[in-house]
XYZ file of C-alpha atoms in Angstrom:
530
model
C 13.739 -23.878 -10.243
C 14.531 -27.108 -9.082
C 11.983 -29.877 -6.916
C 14.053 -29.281 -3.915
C 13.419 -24.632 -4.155
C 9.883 -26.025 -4.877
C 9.245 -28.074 -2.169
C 11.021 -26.685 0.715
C 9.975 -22.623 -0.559
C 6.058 -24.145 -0.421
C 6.345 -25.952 3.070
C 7.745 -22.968 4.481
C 5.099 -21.073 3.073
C 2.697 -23.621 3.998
C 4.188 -23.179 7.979
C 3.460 -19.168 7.758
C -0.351 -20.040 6.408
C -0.919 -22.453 9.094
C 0.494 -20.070 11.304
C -1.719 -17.477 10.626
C -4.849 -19.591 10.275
C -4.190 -20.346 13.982
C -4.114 -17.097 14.791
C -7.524 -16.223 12.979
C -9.183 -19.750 14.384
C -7.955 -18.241 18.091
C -9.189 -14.624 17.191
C -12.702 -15.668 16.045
C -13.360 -17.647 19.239
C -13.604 -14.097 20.880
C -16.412 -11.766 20.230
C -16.329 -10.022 16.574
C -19.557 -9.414 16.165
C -19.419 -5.395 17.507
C -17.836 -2.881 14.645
C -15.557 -1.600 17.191
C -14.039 -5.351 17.564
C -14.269 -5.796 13.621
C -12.959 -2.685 12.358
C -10.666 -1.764 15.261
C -9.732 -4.674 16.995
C -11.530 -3.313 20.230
C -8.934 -0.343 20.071
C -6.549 -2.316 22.462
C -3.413 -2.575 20.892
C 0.065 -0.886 22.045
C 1.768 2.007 20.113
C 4.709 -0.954 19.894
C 2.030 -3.633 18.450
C 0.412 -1.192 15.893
C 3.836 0.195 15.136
C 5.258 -3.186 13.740
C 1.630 -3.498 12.468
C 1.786 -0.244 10.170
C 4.985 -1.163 9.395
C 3.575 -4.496 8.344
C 0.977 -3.128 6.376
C 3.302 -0.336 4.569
C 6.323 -3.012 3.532
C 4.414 -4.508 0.971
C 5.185 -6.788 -2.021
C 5.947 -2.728 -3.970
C 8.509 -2.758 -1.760
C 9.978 -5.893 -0.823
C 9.902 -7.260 -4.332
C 9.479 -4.306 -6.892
C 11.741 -1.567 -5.323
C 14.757 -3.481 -5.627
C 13.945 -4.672 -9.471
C 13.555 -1.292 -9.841
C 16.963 -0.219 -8.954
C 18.156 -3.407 -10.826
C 17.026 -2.078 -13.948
C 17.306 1.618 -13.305
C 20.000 2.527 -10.754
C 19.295 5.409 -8.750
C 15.850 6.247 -10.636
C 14.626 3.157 -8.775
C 15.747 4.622 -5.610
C 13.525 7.476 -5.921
C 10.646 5.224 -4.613
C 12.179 4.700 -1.457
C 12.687 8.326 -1.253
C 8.762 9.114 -2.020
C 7.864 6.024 0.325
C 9.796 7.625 3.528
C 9.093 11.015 2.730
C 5.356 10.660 2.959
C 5.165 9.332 6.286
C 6.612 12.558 7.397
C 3.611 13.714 5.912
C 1.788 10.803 8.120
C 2.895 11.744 11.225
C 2.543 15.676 11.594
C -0.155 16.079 9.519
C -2.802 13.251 9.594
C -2.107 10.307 12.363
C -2.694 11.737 15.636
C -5.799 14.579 14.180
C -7.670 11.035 12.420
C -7.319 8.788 15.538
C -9.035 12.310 17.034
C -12.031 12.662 14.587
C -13.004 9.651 13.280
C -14.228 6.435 14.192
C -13.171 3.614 11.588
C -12.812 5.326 8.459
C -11.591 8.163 6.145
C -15.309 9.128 6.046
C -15.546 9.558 9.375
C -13.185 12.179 9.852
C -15.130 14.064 7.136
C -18.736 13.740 8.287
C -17.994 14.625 10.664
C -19.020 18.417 9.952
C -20.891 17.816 6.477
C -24.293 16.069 5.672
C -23.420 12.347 6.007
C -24.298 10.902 3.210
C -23.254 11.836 -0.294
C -20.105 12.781 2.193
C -19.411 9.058 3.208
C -20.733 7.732 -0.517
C -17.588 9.846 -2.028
C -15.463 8.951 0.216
C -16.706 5.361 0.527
C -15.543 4.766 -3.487
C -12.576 6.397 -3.696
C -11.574 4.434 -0.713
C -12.183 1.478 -2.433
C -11.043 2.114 -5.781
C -7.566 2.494 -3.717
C -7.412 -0.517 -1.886
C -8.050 -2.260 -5.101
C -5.537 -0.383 -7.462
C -3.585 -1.097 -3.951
C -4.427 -5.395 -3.928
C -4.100 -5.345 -7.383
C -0.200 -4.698 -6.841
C 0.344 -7.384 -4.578
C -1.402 -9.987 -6.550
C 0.883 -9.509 -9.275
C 3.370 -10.098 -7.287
C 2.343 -13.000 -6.334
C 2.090 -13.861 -9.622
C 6.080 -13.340 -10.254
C 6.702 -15.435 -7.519
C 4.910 -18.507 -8.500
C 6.273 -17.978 -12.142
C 9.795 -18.021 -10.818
C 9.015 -21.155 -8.023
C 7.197 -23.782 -10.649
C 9.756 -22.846 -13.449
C 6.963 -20.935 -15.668
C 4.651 -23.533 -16.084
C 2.527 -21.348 -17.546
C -0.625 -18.677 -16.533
C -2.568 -21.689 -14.638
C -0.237 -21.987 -12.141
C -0.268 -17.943 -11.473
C -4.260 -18.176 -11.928
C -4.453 -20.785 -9.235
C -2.015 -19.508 -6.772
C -3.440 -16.043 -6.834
C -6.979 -17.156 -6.554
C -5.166 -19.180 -2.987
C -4.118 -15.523 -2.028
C -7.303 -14.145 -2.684
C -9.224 -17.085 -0.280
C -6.906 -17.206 2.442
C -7.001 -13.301 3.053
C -11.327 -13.482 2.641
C -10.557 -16.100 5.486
C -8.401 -13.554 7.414
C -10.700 -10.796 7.456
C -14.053 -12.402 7.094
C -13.047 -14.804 10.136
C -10.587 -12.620 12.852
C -11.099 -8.674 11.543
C -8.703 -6.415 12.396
C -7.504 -8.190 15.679
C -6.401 -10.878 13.789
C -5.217 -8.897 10.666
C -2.855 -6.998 12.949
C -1.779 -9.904 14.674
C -0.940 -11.100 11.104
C 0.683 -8.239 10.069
C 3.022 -7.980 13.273
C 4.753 -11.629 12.205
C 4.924 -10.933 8.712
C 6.577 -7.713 9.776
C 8.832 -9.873 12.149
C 9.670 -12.328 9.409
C 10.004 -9.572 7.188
C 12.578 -7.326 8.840
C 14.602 -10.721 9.658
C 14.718 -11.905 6.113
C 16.051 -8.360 4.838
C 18.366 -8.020 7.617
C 20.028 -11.519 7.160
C 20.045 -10.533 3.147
C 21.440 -7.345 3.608
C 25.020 -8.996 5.558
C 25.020 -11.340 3.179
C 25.175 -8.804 0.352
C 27.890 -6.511 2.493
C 30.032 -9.758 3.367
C 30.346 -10.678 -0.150
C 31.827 -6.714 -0.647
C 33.847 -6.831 2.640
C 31.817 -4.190 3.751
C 32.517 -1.679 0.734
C 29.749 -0.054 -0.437
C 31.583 1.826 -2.845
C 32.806 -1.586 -4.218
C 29.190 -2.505 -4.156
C 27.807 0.664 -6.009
C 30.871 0.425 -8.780
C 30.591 -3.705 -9.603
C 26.772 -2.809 -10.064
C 27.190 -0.221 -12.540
C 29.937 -2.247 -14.288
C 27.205 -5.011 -14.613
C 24.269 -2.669 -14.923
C 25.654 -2.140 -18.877
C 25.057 1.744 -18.224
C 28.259 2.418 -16.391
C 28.694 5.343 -14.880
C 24.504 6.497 -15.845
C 23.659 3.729 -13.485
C 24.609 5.975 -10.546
C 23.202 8.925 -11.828
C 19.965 10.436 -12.335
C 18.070 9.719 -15.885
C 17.965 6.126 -16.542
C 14.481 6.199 -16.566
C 13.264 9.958 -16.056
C 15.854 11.773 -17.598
C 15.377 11.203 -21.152
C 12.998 14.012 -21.934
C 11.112 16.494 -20.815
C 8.249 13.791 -20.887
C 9.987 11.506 -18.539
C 11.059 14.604 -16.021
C 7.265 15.469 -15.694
C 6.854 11.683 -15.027
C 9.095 11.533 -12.082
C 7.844 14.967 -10.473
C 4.506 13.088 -11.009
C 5.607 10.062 -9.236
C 7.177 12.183 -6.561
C 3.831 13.704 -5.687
C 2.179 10.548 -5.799
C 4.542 8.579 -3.861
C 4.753 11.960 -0.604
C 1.452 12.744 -0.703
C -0.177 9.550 -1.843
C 0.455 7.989 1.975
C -1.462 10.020 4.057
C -4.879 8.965 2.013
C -4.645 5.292 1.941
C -7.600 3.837 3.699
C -5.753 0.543 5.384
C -3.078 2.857 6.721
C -5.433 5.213 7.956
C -7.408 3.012 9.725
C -4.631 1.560 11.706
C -4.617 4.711 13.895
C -8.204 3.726 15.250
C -6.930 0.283 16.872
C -4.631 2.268 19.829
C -6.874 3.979 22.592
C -5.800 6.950 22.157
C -4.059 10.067 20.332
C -0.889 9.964 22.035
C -0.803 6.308 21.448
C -1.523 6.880 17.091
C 1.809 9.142 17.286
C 3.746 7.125 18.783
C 2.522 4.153 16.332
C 3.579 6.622 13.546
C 7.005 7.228 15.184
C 7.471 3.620 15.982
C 6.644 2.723 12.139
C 8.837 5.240 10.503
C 12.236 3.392 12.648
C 11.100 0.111 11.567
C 10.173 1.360 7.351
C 12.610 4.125 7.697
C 15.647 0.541 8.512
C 13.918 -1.346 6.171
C 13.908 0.283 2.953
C 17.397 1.417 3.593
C 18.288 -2.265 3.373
C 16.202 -2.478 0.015
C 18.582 -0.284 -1.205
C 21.335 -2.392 -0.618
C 19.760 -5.393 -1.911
C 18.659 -3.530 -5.019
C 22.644 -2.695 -5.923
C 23.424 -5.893 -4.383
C 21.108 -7.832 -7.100
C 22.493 -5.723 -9.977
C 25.782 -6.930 -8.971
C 25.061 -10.448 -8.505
C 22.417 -11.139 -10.313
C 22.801 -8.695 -13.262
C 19.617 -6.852 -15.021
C 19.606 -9.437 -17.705
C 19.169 -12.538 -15.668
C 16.641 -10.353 -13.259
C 14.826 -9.248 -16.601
C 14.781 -12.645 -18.371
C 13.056 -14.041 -15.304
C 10.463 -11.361 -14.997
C 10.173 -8.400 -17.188
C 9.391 -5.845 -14.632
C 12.551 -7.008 -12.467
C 10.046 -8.250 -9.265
C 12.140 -11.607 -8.985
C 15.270 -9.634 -8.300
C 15.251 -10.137 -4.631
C 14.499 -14.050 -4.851
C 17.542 -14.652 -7.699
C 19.518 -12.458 -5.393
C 19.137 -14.857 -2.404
C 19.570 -17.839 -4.723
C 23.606 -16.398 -5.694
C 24.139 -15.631 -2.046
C 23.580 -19.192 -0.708
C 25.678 -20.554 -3.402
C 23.730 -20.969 -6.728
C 20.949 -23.118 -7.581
C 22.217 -26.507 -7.255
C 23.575 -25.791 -3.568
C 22.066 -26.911 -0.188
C 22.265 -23.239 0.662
C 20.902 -21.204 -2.191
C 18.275 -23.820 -1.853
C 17.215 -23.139 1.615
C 18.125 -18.923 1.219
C 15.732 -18.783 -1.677
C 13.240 -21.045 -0.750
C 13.297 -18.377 2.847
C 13.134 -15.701 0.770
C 10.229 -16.989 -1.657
C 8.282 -17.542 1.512
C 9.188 -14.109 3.509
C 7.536 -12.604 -0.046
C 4.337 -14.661 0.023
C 3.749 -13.772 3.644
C 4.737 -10.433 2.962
C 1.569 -10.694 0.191
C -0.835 -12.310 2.238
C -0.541 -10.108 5.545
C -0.996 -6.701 3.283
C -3.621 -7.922 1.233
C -5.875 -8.958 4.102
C -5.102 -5.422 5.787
C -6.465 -3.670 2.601
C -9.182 -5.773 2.102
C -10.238 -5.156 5.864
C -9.865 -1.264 5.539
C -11.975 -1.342 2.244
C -14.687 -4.451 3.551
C -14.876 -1.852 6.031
C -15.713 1.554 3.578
C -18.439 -0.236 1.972
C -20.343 -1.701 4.570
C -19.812 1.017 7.034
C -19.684 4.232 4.823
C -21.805 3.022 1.504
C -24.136 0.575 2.745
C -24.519 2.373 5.655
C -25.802 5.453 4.082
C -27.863 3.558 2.047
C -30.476 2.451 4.711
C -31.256 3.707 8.144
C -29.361 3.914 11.005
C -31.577 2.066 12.855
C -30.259 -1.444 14.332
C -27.737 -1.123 11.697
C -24.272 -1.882 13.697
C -24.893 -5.321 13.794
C -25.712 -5.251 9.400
C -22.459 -3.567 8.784
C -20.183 -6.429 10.248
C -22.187 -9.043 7.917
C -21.901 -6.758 4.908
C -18.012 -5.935 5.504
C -17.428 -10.169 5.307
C -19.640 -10.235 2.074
C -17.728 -7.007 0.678
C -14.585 -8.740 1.476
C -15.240 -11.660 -1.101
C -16.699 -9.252 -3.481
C -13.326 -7.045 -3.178
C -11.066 -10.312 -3.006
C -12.806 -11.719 -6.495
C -12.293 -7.988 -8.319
C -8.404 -7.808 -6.911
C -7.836 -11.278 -8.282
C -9.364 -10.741 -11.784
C -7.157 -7.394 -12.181
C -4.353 -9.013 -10.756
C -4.314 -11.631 -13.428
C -4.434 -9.148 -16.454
C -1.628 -6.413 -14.900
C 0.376 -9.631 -14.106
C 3.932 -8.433 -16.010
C 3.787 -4.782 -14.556
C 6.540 -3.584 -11.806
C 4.623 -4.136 -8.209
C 6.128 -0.671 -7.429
C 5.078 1.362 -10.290
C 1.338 -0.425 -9.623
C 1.703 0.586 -6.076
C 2.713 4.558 -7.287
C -0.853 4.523 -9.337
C -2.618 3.833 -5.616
C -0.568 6.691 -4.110
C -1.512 8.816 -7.373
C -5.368 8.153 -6.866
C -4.762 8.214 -3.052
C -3.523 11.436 -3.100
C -5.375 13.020 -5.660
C -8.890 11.911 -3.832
C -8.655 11.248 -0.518
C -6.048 13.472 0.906
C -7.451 17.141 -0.174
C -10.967 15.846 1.385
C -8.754 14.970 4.260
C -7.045 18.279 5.028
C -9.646 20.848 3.784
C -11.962 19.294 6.294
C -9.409 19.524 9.579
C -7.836 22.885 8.595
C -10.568 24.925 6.279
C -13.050 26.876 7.951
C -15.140 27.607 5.106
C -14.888 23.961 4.283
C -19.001 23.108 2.967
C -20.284 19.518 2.288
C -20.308 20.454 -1.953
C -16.588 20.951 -1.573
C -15.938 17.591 0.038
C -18.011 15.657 -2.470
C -15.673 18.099 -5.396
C -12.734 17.470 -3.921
C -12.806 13.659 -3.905
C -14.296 13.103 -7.343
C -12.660 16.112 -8.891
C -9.523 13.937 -7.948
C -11.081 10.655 -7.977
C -12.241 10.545 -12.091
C -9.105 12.749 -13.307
C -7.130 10.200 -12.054
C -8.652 7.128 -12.774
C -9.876 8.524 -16.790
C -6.177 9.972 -17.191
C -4.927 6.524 -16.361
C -6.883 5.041 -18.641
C -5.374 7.118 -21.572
C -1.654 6.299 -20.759
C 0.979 4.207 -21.907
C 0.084 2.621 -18.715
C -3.146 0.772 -20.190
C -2.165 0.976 -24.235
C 0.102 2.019 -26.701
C 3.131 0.441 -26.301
C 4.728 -2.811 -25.880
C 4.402 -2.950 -22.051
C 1.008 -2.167 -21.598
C -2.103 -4.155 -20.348
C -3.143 -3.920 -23.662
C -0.258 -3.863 -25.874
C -2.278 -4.296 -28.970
C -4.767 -1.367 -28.820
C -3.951 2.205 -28.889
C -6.270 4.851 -27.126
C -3.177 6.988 -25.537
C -3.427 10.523 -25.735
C -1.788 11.401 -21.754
C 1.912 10.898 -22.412
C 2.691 10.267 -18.282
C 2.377 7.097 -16.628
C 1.658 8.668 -13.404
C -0.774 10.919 -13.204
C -0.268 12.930 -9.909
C 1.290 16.225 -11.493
C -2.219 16.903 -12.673
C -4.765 15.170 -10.678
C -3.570 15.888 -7.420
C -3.816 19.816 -7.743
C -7.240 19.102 -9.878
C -8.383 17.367 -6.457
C -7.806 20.507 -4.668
C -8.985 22.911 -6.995
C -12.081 21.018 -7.207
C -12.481 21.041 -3.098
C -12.268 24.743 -3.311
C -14.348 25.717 -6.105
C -17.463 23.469 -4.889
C -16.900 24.970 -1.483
C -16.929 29.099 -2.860
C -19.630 27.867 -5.141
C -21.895 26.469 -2.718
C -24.757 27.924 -1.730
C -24.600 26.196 2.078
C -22.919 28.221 4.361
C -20.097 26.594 6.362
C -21.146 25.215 9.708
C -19.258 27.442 12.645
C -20.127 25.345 15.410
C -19.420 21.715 14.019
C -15.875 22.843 12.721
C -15.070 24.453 16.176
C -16.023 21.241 17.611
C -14.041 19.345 15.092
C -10.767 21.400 16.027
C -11.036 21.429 19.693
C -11.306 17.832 19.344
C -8.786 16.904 16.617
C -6.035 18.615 18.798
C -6.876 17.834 22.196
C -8.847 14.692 22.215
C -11.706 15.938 24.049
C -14.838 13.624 22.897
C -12.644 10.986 20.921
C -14.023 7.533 20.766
């Protein structure tokens, strides 16, 4: 890229940072020192606020960046993400939002321990929570990556190193400085800017068609080099019955995968009450629901501007799509317009990283100091201990996320994101729904279910093309692959609930009547909520 995409993509940047120190520096002035202030935000925002919030936090550099490449490259197999993506927050809203915002407190843990001994309860919960947010930051470091790659002209891995290691500090400042009151307040802009950028993107593409999406669709398969396959099923899971089990896999992941991710979940405890988490939900699912429609168009739109070659030669895994796309649209690279469009665009993407990443690092600062260290020492005096441990977990977290972001750096943002979902769902969500809808439900199955998920998914991972074997792979020189899928959902998911159920018939505790009455009177009315 030129000095002038450079310079005017960084000061805009640099206007969105300064932007949102401001609104930490204000933030911190008020009290944070309470969990309820740190973890929540003092529970005080509006079912419009934490709507635009969630949405915020759910638009994410997967989406804004890799979903599109994805269709670049594959056609209509890329659209299945945005599928999976809305999908699950159907699971969201009637299943999870409104019964968590009941139960719980701060976390996924809470919800749990609700009606099981505390502690090895909130420990398994604790790290699987954690080992999502991370598999979850790891995504949007790497894209961050691709964006700095495509801004300085690929000077080279320094330039990725340094600018990720910037992302990593400036969300520690977010969350270790304003909490969630200033996280959300974050994440409301970014989803502001967001939505703007994608709608002004979106005419663009449909003016240069006239309006014709059928136009649209037909010059992007005759540029695709696939013709016709382009709009059809199999690009990318239709080859064999290898690639079939792939997408079911990714399907799972992707519906189920949403309603066990910690920094979504935890959004639901920053509205006072129930009503006010389902109307966040409904709220969120407009704003996504418009949103990654328009991806869609942008995703054809960049195969039939752009092309898949030029989107490939500038970044393997197609996450630059969306930037090159805005470049054509303003009138090429050595116009005043494609200059300003991109350099927009470039910007909308890094604030787009920077508000999710200090979301997820809030949501799991917040599982370690509040459900591992927690259970760790007594409860004693402890309220005050958490907050400083969730702002020292947040570096911690920050300084992992960065180091794994540097090695998966030529990955697809969205297929990192659909290995979260995978470990998400196969973890977090049977402990979820066993414990508001199973009677029988006993502390031994809760601890099963999350690391009879947890391990599967993280060991079966490990032993996919994903990690070694083939050209693409974190370590394309070794070869330790002997789990042909790249997502592992189709079997760690039902492992997760098998493992939930056989602990709990196998246990020798008997189920607690009283505490699960409790739990359901209050899940579904509200009575006792905090």
């Amino acid at each position: 890229m030129t000095g002038d995409h450079q310079t005017l993509a960084l000061l805009l940047f640099s206007v969105f940072v300064a932007i949102t120190l401001a609104i930490t520096t204000w933030v911190s002035r008020h009290r944070q020192g309470s969990a309820e202030e740190f973890y929540a935000g003092g529970r005080l925002f509006s079912p419009i606020e934490n709507g635009f919030a969630i949405a915020g936090d759910y638009a994410s550099a997967a989406s804004f960046l890799g979903v599109p490449g994805l269709i670049v490259l594959f056609g209509y197999d890329g659209v299945l993400y945005v599928v999976g993506f809305l999908v699950g927050w159907l699971v969201v809203l009637f299943l999870v939002a409104e019964l968590v915002r009941n139960c719980g407190r701060f976390t996924l843990a809470d919800v749990v321990a609700a009606r099981m001994s505390e502690r090895p309860v909130r420990i398994a919960a604790g790290t699987s929570s954690v080992t999502v947010s991370v598999l979850y930051l790891v995504a949007q470091m790497v894209g961050a990556g691709s964006l700095v790659a495509l801004l300085l002209g690929r000077t080279g891995g320094a330039a990725q190193a340094w600018t990720v290691i910037g992302v990593g500090a400036l969300m520690i400042i977010y969350v270790s400085l304003g909490g969630m009151r200033a996280t959300t307040w974050i994440q409301i802009v970014k989803a502001v800017v967001l939505l703007g950028g994608t709608v002004v993107l979106t005419v663009l593409v449909m003016v240069r068609f006239h309006g014709d999406i059928d136009r649209l669709l037909l010059t992007a398969a005759q540029h695709s080099g696939h013709g016709d396959a382009f709009l059809a099923p199999g690009l990318k899971y239709g080859g064999d019955w290898t690639a079939r089990l792939d997408f079911i896999s990714l399907g799972l992941a992707l519906v189920l995968g949403t309603g066990g991710l910690p920094h979504i979940l935890s959004r639901f405890y920053t509205v006072p009450t129930a009503r006010a988490a389902r109307r966040s939900a409904i709220w969120s699912i407009g704003l996504i629901g418009a949103f990654y429609l328009m991806t869609i168009v942008l995703g054809f739109g960049a195969a039939a501007i752009v092309g898949p070659e030029a989107a490939r030669g500038s970044n393997a895994a197609g996450n630059t799509a969306v930037p090159l796309l805005a470049l054509n649209l303003g009138g090429g690279a050595d116009s005043t317009g494609g200059t300003v469009l991109f350099a927009v665009v470039a910007a909308v993407a890094f604030a787009t990283i920077l508000a999710v990443v200090a979301g997820i690092t809030l949501a799991s600062s917040a599982s370690v100091a509040h459900d591992l260290y927690a259970s760790l020492r007594r409860r004693g005096g402890r309220q005050r201990g958490e907050v400083a441990v969730a702002r020292v977990a947040a570096v911690g977290i920050g300084a992992v996320a960065i180091g794994l972001g540097l090695l998966a750096r030529d990955l697809n943002v969205a297929f990192l994101v659909g290995l979260a979902f995978a470990v998400a769902a196969s973890a977090n969500l049977p402990v979820l729904l066993y414990s508001l809808f199973w009677r029988g439900f006993t502390t031994r199955g809760a601890v099963w279910a999350v690391y009879g998920g947890l391990i599967p998914a993280l060991v079966l991972v490990a032993l996919s093309p994903v990690v070694s074997g083939s050209p693409d792979s974190l370590f394309p020189g070794l070869d330790f692959q002997y789990f042909p899928l790249q997502n592992p959902g189709i079997v760690s998911v039902p492992l997760g609930f098998l493992a939930g159920w056989l602990g709990t018939i196998t246990s020798a505790e008997p189920p607690d009547e009283a505490k699960h009455a409790e739990t359901e009177v209050r899940s579904l009315t509200g009575a006792g909520a905090v």
